[in-house]
Each structure stands twice: as C-alpha cells, then as structure tokens.
Amino acid sequence: MCACGQSPTPVGGECPSVCTGGCTADTCTIDCAGNGTCSGMAIACPQGWSCAVVCDGNSACSQGQIACPDQACAVTCTGTGACKGTTIDCGEGTCDLKCNSGNQVCLGAQFLCGPNTGSMQCLAPQNPPVLVADPGSMCTCESMNCA
C-alpha cells in the first residue's frame, strides 16, 4: 500500500475499450455524458490506469456501481440525479467524488473509501452521499460542503 495521498504508479499502455472518453498519459476517462447513459450499470475502471468517471446528465450514472482501480480515481457528477443511489467503491489509490450542480445529484449515493486518502465534495449544500471510511485505514476520508 502507498503512503496516504499517493497512488501506485499507473502502468498505462494501449487505451482499454472501457475508456469511452479516451486516455491521456496514464488516465482512462469513462464518459457517461447524456441523460441516463450509464444508469444502473456496473462500471469497472481498468487496473493499471488512473481513472476519471464523468457522469454528466440527468440520471447519467444513477443506481449504478463504480469500482475504482488501485490507482487514483476521480468521479464527477453533474445533473439532476446524476449519481443518485450510486455506489463508488474506492481501490488502493486516492479517490475523489465531486457532486456538482443538479437537483439531488448525489442523493443516496455511497462513497466507500479505500485504505488511501478519499474526499467527497459537494458544490452546493444538498442531501449528502453516505461516506463510509475504511476502518483499517490510517488515511483521511472526508466530506467537504456536503451537508
């Protein structure tokens, strides 16, 4: 395991097909832009890559599951109910959830921090997602402006 705030070095390579938003350097982008695009889906970021999941649109990733890799992971939710009821399961790397604008954008979502540093940030006060810290972790798992 890496020190708090550090993620294992991504391996990279040929961009995996799951990276619908393409790859830049060592980061895979999974693009769920559009209303209901990835709703109810199980999204698995590829191992060996840092991962960015973009849920942009009404119910874009609602009621889904996002599994982060052992590298860094960032999930961004924008739009009404974009990540409503979604579970974000962090891996070994750093992990961030950003709930941007939209009515009930992250209502009922669960942010499961892994053993590394995790943060959940809300652009505007809202019904916050549920933050679940890894009980064996020495790193911080925090919520910012989600009240």
mmCIF file with all atom_site columns, C-alpha atoms in Angstrom:
data_model
loop_
_atom_site.group_PDB
_atom_site.id
_atom_site.type_symbol
_atom_site.label_atom_id
_atom_site.label_alt_id
_atom_site.label_comp_id
_atom_site.label_asym_id
_atom_site.label_entity_id
_atom_site.label_seq_id
_atom_site.pdbx_PDB_ins_code
_atom_site.Cartn_x
_atom_site.Cartn_y
_atom_site.Cartn_z
_atom_site.occupancy
_atom_site.B_iso_or_equiv
_atom_site.pdbx_formal_charge
_atom_site.auth_seq_id
_atom_site.auth_comp_id
_atom_site.auth_asym_id
_atom_site.auth_atom_id
_atom_site.pdbx_PDB_model_num
ATOM 1   C CA . MET A 1 1   ? 0.000   0.000  0.000   1.00 0.00 ? 1   MET A CA 1
ATOM 2   C CA . CYS A 1 2   ? 1.177   3.531  -0.748  1.00 0.00 ? 2   CYS A CA 1
ATOM 3   C CA . ALA A 1 3   ? 1.519   6.332  1.746   1.00 0.00 ? 3   ALA A CA 1
ATOM 4   C CA . CYS A 1 4   ? -1.557  8.454  2.330   1.00 0.00 ? 4   CYS A CA 1
ATOM 5   C CA . GLY A 1 5   ? -2.253  10.741 -0.623  1.00 0.00 ? 5   GLY A CA 1
ATOM 6   C CA . GLN A 1 6   ? -0.079  8.728  -3.018  1.00 0.00 ? 6   GLN A CA 1
ATOM 7   C CA . SER A 1 7   ? -1.318  6.189  -5.532  1.00 0.00 ? 7   SER A CA 1
ATOM 8   C CA . PRO A 1 8   ? 0.514   3.301  -7.148  1.00 0.00 ? 8   PRO A CA 1
ATOM 9   C CA . THR A 1 9   ? 2.134   4.313  -10.415 1.00 0.00 ? 9   THR A CA 1
ATOM 10  C CA . PRO A 1 10  ? -0.190  3.557  -13.336 1.00 0.00 ? 10  PRO A CA 1
ATOM 11  C CA . VAL A 1 11  ? 1.114   1.064  -15.871 1.00 0.00 ? 11  VAL A CA 1
ATOM 12  C CA . GLY A 1 12  ? -0.722  2.598  -18.819 1.00 0.00 ? 12  GLY A CA 1
ATOM 13  C CA . GLY A 1 13  ? -0.270  1.121  -22.276 1.00 0.00 ? 13  GLY A CA 1
ATOM 14  C CA . GLU A 1 14  ? -2.861  0.739  -25.026 1.00 0.00 ? 14  GLU A CA 1
ATOM 15  C CA . CYS A 1 15  ? -6.097  2.526  -24.120 1.00 0.00 ? 15  CYS A CA 1
ATOM 16  C CA . PRO A 1 16  ? -8.699  -0.052 -22.938 1.00 0.00 ? 16  PRO A CA 1
ATOM 17  C CA . SER A 1 17  ? -12.056 -0.100 -24.741 1.00 0.00 ? 17  SER A CA 1
ATOM 18  C CA . VAL A 1 18  ? -13.919 0.706  -21.498 1.00 0.00 ? 18  VAL A CA 1
ATOM 19  C CA . CYS A 1 19  ? -12.284 4.170  -21.651 1.00 0.00 ? 19  CYS A CA 1
ATOM 20  C CA . THR A 1 20  ? -15.087 5.681  -23.730 1.00 0.00 ? 20  THR A CA 1
ATOM 21  C CA . GLY A 1 21  ? -13.697 9.192  -23.198 1.00 0.00 ? 21  GLY A CA 1
ATOM 22  C CA . GLY A 1 22  ? -10.223 8.118  -24.306 1.00 0.00 ? 22  GLY A CA 1
ATOM 23  C CA . CYS A 1 23  ? -6.905  8.035  -22.491 1.00 0.00 ? 23  CYS A CA 1
ATOM 24  C CA . THR A 1 24  ? -4.389  10.759 -21.757 1.00 0.00 ? 24  THR A CA 1
ATOM 25  C CA . ALA A 1 25  ? -0.972  9.729  -20.467 1.00 0.00 ? 25  ALA A CA 1
ATOM 26  C CA . ASP A 1 26  ? -1.882  7.218  -17.747 1.00 0.00 ? 26  ASP A CA 1
ATOM 27  C CA . THR A 1 27  ? -5.532  8.211  -17.144 1.00 0.00 ? 27  THR A CA 1
ATOM 28  C CA . CYS A 1 28  ? -8.554  6.387  -18.542 1.00 0.00 ? 28  CYS A CA 1
ATOM 29  C CA . THR A 1 29  ? -11.706 8.507  -18.893 1.00 0.00 ? 29  THR A CA 1
ATOM 30  C CA . ILE A 1 30  ? -15.068 6.759  -18.791 1.00 0.00 ? 30  ILE A CA 1
ATOM 31  C CA . ASP A 1 31  ? -17.555 9.168  -20.338 1.00 0.00 ? 31  ASP A CA 1
ATOM 32  C CA . CYS A 1 32  ? -21.150 8.823  -19.176 1.00 0.00 ? 32  CYS A CA 1
ATOM 33  C CA . ALA A 1 33  ? -22.388 12.086 -20.681 1.00 0.00 ? 33  ALA A CA 1
ATOM 34  C CA . GLY A 1 34  ? -26.070 12.221 -21.523 1.00 0.00 ? 34  GLY A CA 1
ATOM 35  C CA . ASN A 1 35  ? -29.318 11.555 -19.731 1.00 0.00 ? 35  ASN A CA 1
ATOM 36  C CA . GLY A 1 36  ? -29.368 8.002  -18.338 1.00 0.00 ? 36  GLY A CA 1
ATOM 37  C CA . THR A 1 37  ? -26.266 6.987  -20.331 1.00 0.00 ? 37  THR A CA 1
ATOM 38  C CA . CYS A 1 38  ? -24.773 4.702  -17.642 1.00 0.00 ? 38  CYS A CA 1
ATOM 39  C CA . SER A 1 39  ? -27.800 4.425  -15.358 1.00 0.00 ? 39  SER A CA 1
ATOM 40  C CA . GLY A 1 40  ? -27.917 1.116  -13.473 1.00 0.00 ? 40  GLY A CA 1
ATOM 41  C CA . MET A 1 41  ? -24.600 -0.018 -14.916 1.00 0.00 ? 41  MET A CA 1
ATOM 42  C CA . ALA A 1 42  ? -21.617 -1.593 -13.180 1.00 0.00 ? 42  ALA A CA 1
ATOM 43  C CA . ILE A 1 43  ? -18.623 0.483  -14.248 1.00 0.00 ? 43  ILE A CA 1
ATOM 44  C CA . ALA A 1 44  ? -15.204 -1.048 -13.615 1.00 0.00 ? 44  ALA A CA 1
ATOM 45  C CA . CYS A 1 45  ? -12.188 1.149  -14.113 1.00 0.00 ? 45  CYS A CA 1
ATOM 46  C CA . PRO A 1 46  ? -9.313  -0.834 -15.657 1.00 0.00 ? 46  PRO A CA 1
ATOM 47  C CA . GLN A 1 47  ? -6.475  -1.902 -13.368 1.00 0.00 ? 47  GLN A CA 1
ATOM 48  C CA . GLY A 1 48  ? -3.135  -0.316 -14.156 1.00 0.00 ? 48  GLY A CA 1
ATOM 49  C CA . TRP A 1 49  ? -4.709  3.040  -15.075 1.00 0.00 ? 49  TRP A CA 1
ATOM 50  C CA . SER A 1 50  ? -5.735  6.100  -13.117 1.00 0.00 ? 50  SER A CA 1
ATOM 51  C CA . CYS A 1 51  ? -9.434  6.597  -13.765 1.00 0.00 ? 51  CYS A CA 1
ATOM 52  C CA . ALA A 1 52  ? -11.790 9.528  -14.306 1.00 0.00 ? 52  ALA A CA 1
ATOM 53  C CA . VAL A 1 53  ? -15.517 8.748  -14.464 1.00 0.00 ? 53  VAL A CA 1
ATOM 54  C CA . VAL A 1 54  ? -17.618 11.613 -15.816 1.00 0.00 ? 54  VAL A CA 1
ATOM 55  C CA . CYS A 1 55  ? -21.353 11.355 -15.044 1.00 0.00 ? 55  CYS A CA 1
ATOM 56  C CA . ASP A 1 56  ? -22.811 14.391 -16.812 1.00 0.00 ? 56  ASP A CA 1
ATOM 57  C CA . GLY A 1 57  ? -26.555 14.472 -17.418 1.00 0.00 ? 57  GLY A CA 1
ATOM 58  C CA . ASN A 1 58  ? -29.822 13.720 -15.694 1.00 0.00 ? 58  ASN A CA 1
ATOM 59  C CA . SER A 1 59  ? -29.561 10.260 -14.066 1.00 0.00 ? 59  SER A CA 1
ATOM 60  C CA . ALA A 1 60  ? -26.317 9.711  -16.016 1.00 0.00 ? 60  ALA A CA 1
ATOM 61  C CA . CYS A 1 61  ? -24.901 7.150  -13.534 1.00 0.00 ? 61  CYS A CA 1
ATOM 62  C CA . SER A 1 62  ? -27.863 6.759  -11.185 1.00 0.00 ? 62  SER A CA 1
ATOM 63  C CA . GLN A 1 63  ? -28.381 3.458  -9.344  1.00 0.00 ? 63  GLN A CA 1
ATOM 64  C CA . GLY A 1 64  ? -25.041 2.191  -10.644 1.00 0.00 ? 64  GLY A CA 1
ATOM 65  C CA . GLN A 1 65  ? -21.827 0.838  -9.193  1.00 0.00 ? 65  GLN A CA 1
ATOM 66  C CA . ILE A 1 66  ? -18.416 2.337  -9.891  1.00 0.00 ? 66  ILE A CA 1
ATOM 67  C CA . ALA A 1 67  ? -15.388 0.207  -8.981  1.00 0.00 ? 67  ALA A CA 1
ATOM 68  C CA . CYS A 1 68  ? -12.159 2.182  -8.857  1.00 0.00 ? 68  CYS A CA 1
ATOM 69  C CA . PRO A 1 69  ? -8.752  0.651  -9.613  1.00 0.00 ? 69  PRO A CA 1
ATOM 70  C CA . ASP A 1 70  ? -5.736  0.537  -7.322  1.00 0.00 ? 70  ASP A CA 1
ATOM 71  C CA . GLN A 1 71  ? -4.531  3.762  -8.951  1.00 0.00 ? 71  GLN A CA 1
ATOM 72  C CA . ALA A 1 72  ? -6.036  7.235  -8.456  1.00 0.00 ? 72  ALA A CA 1
ATOM 73  C CA . CYS A 1 73  ? -9.765  7.588  -9.174  1.00 0.00 ? 73  CYS A CA 1
ATOM 74  C CA . ALA A 1 74  ? -11.993 10.641 -9.628  1.00 0.00 ? 74  ALA A CA 1
ATOM 75  C CA . VAL A 1 75  ? -15.768 10.547 -10.118 1.00 0.00 ? 75  VAL A CA 1
ATOM 76  C CA . THR A 1 76  ? -17.578 13.735 -11.173 1.00 0.00 ? 76  THR A CA 1
ATOM 77  C CA . CYS A 1 77  ? -21.386 14.006 -11.077 1.00 0.00 ? 77  CYS A CA 1
ATOM 78  C CA . THR A 1 78  ? -23.302 16.852 -12.732 1.00 0.00 ? 78  THR A CA 1
ATOM 79  C CA . GLY A 1 79  ? -27.034 16.994 -13.464 1.00 0.00 ? 79  GLY A CA 1
ATOM 80  C CA . THR A 1 80  ? -30.298 16.115 -11.759 1.00 0.00 ? 80  THR A CA 1
ATOM 81  C CA . GLY A 1 81  ? -29.867 12.753 -10.016 1.00 0.00 ? 81  GLY A CA 1
ATOM 82  C CA . ALA A 1 82  ? -26.621 12.133 -11.949 1.00 0.00 ? 82  ALA A CA 1
ATOM 83  C CA . CYS A 1 83  ? -25.221 9.827  -9.234  1.00 0.00 ? 83  CYS A CA 1
ATOM 84  C CA . LYS A 1 84  ? -28.398 9.261  -7.225  1.00 0.00 ? 84  LYS A CA 1
ATOM 85  C CA . GLY A 1 85  ? -28.204 5.908  -5.442  1.00 0.00 ? 85  GLY A CA 1
ATOM 86  C CA . THR A 1 86  ? -24.799 5.103  -6.951  1.00 0.00 ? 86  THR A CA 1
ATOM 87  C CA . THR A 1 87  ? -22.080 3.225  -5.036  1.00 0.00 ? 87  THR A CA 1
ATOM 88  C CA . ILE A 1 88  ? -18.483 4.362  -5.546  1.00 0.00 ? 88  ILE A CA 1
ATOM 89  C CA . ASP A 1 89  ? -16.055 1.708  -4.303  1.00 0.00 ? 89  ASP A CA 1
ATOM 90  C CA . CYS A 1 90  ? -12.522 3.101  -3.982  1.00 0.00 ? 90  CYS A CA 1
ATOM 91  C CA . GLY A 1 91  ? -9.487  0.907  -4.591  1.00 0.00 ? 91  GLY A CA 1
ATOM 92  C CA . GLU A 1 92  ? -5.978  1.233  -3.117  1.00 0.00 ? 92  GLU A CA 1
ATOM 93  C CA . GLY A 1 93  ? -5.295  4.652  -4.681  1.00 0.00 ? 93  GLY A CA 1
ATOM 94  C CA . THR A 1 94  ? -6.556  8.109  -3.805  1.00 0.00 ? 94  THR A CA 1
ATOM 95  C CA . CYS A 1 95  ? -10.244 8.570  -4.513  1.00 0.00 ? 95  CYS A CA 1
ATOM 96  C CA . ASP A 1 96  ? -12.406 11.634 -5.059  1.00 0.00 ? 96  ASP A CA 1
ATOM 97  C CA . LEU A 1 97  ? -16.128 12.178 -5.588  1.00 0.00 ? 97  LEU A CA 1
ATOM 98  C CA . LYS A 1 98  ? -17.335 15.575 -6.729  1.00 0.00 ? 98  LYS A CA 1
ATOM 99  C CA . CYS A 1 99  ? -21.086 16.285 -6.647  1.00 0.00 ? 99  CYS A CA 1
ATOM 100 C CA . ASN A 1 100 ? -21.566 19.353 -8.838  1.00 0.00 ? 100 ASN A CA 1
ATOM 101 C CA . SER A 1 101 ? -24.758 21.180 -9.766  1.00 0.00 ? 101 SER A CA 1
ATOM 102 C CA . GLY A 1 102 ? -28.084 19.446 -10.172 1.00 0.00 ? 102 GLY A CA 1
ATOM 103 C CA . ASN A 1 103 ? -31.089 18.621 -8.040  1.00 0.00 ? 103 ASN A CA 1
ATOM 104 C CA . GLN A 1 104 ? -30.411 15.555 -5.851  1.00 0.00 ? 104 GLN A CA 1
ATOM 105 C CA . VAL A 1 105 ? -27.196 14.981 -7.818  1.00 0.00 ? 105 VAL A CA 1
ATOM 106 C CA . CYS A 1 106 ? -25.729 12.517 -5.269  1.00 0.00 ? 106 CYS A CA 1
ATOM 107 C CA . LEU A 1 107 ? -28.802 11.723 -3.155  1.00 0.00 ? 107 LEU A CA 1
ATOM 108 C CA . GLY A 1 108 ? -28.474 8.275  -1.575  1.00 0.00 ? 108 GLY A CA 1
ATOM 109 C CA . ALA A 1 109 ? -25.063 7.628  -3.110  1.00 0.00 ? 109 ALA A CA 1
ATOM 110 C CA . GLN A 1 110 ? -22.459 5.703  -1.105  1.00 0.00 ? 110 GLN A CA 1
ATOM 111 C CA . PHE A 1 111 ? -18.779 6.652  -1.160  1.00 0.00 ? 111 PHE A CA 1
ATOM 112 C CA . LEU A 1 112 ? -16.755 3.708  0.147   1.00 0.00 ? 112 LEU A CA 1
ATOM 113 C CA . CYS A 1 113 ? -13.276 4.974  0.983   1.00 0.00 ? 113 CYS A CA 1
ATOM 114 C CA . GLY A 1 114 ? -10.460 2.510  0.490   1.00 0.00 ? 114 GLY A CA 1
ATOM 115 C CA . PRO A 1 115 ? -7.284  2.379  2.562   1.00 0.00 ? 115 PRO A CA 1
ATOM 116 C CA . ASN A 1 116 ? -5.912  5.583  0.964   1.00 0.00 ? 116 ASN A CA 1
ATOM 117 C CA . THR A 1 117 ? -6.976  9.232  1.140   1.00 0.00 ? 117 THR A CA 1
ATOM 118 C CA . GLY A 1 118 ? -10.531 9.906  -0.026  1.00 0.00 ? 118 GLY A CA 1
ATOM 119 C CA . SER A 1 119 ? -12.617 13.043 -0.375  1.00 0.00 ? 119 SER A CA 1
ATOM 120 C CA . MET A 1 120 ? -16.206 13.773 -1.217  1.00 0.00 ? 120 MET A CA 1
ATOM 121 C CA . GLN A 1 121 ? -17.031 17.336 -2.224  1.00 0.00 ? 121 GLN A CA 1
ATOM 122 C CA . CYS A 1 122 ? -20.386 18.982 -2.895  1.00 0.00 ? 122 CYS A CA 1
ATOM 123 C CA . LEU A 1 123 ? -20.629 22.158 -4.961  1.00 0.00 ? 123 LEU A CA 1
ATOM 124 C CA . ALA A 1 124 ? -23.818 23.219 -3.173  1.00 0.00 ? 124 ALA A CA 1
ATOM 125 C CA . PRO A 1 125 ? -25.420 22.063 0.079   1.00 0.00 ? 125 PRO A CA 1
ATOM 126 C CA . GLN A 1 126 ? -27.595 19.033 -0.602  1.00 0.00 ? 126 GLN A CA 1
ATOM 127 C CA . ASN A 1 127 ? -28.676 15.743 0.856   1.00 0.00 ? 127 ASN A CA 1
ATOM 128 C CA . PRO A 1 128 ? -25.179 14.303 1.137   1.00 0.00 ? 128 PRO A CA 1
ATOM 129 C CA . PRO A 1 129 ? -23.989 10.934 -0.085  1.00 0.00 ? 129 PRO A CA 1
ATOM 130 C CA . VAL A 1 130 ? -23.121 8.410  2.614   1.00 0.00 ? 130 VAL A CA 1
ATOM 131 C CA . LEU A 1 131 ? -19.421 8.382  3.444   1.00 0.00 ? 131 LEU A CA 1
ATOM 132 C CA . VAL A 1 132 ? -18.053 5.011  4.596   1.00 0.00 ? 132 VAL A CA 1
ATOM 133 C CA . ALA A 1 133 ? -14.447 5.061  5.822   1.00 0.00 ? 133 ALA A CA 1
ATOM 134 C CA . ASP A 1 134 ? -12.191 2.002  5.735   1.00 0.00 ? 134 ASP A CA 1
ATOM 135 C CA . PRO A 1 135 ? -11.874 1.102  9.453   1.00 0.00 ? 135 PRO A CA 1
ATOM 136 C CA . GLY A 1 136 ? -8.292  -0.139 8.974   1.00 0.00 ? 136 GLY A CA 1
ATOM 137 C CA . SER A 1 137 ? -7.085  2.972  7.172   1.00 0.00 ? 137 SER A CA 1
ATOM 138 C CA . MET A 1 138 ? -4.691  5.492  8.693   1.00 0.00 ? 138 MET A CA 1
ATOM 139 C CA . CYS A 1 139 ? -5.572  7.983  5.921   1.00 0.00 ? 139 CYS A CA 1
ATOM 140 C CA . THR A 1 140 ? -8.311  10.618 5.892   1.00 0.00 ? 140 THR A CA 1
ATOM 141 C CA . CYS A 1 141 ? -11.679 10.102 4.311   1.00 0.00 ? 141 CYS A CA 1
ATOM 142 C CA . GLU A 1 142 ? -13.504 13.396 4.394   1.00 0.00 ? 142 GLU A CA 1
ATOM 143 C CA . SER A 1 143 ? -16.611 15.191 3.277   1.00 0.00 ? 143 SER A CA 1
ATOM 144 C CA . MET A 1 144 ? -16.416 18.839 2.184   1.00 0.00 ? 144 MET A CA 1
ATOM 145 C CA . ASN A 1 145 ? -19.512 21.060 1.910   1.00 0.00 ? 145 ASN A CA 1
ATOM 146 C CA . CYS A 1 146 ? -21.847 18.054 1.841   1.00 0.00 ? 146 CYS A CA 1
ATOM 147 C CA . ALA A 1 147 ? -24.418 18.919 4.489   1.00 0.00 ? 147 ALA A CA 1
#
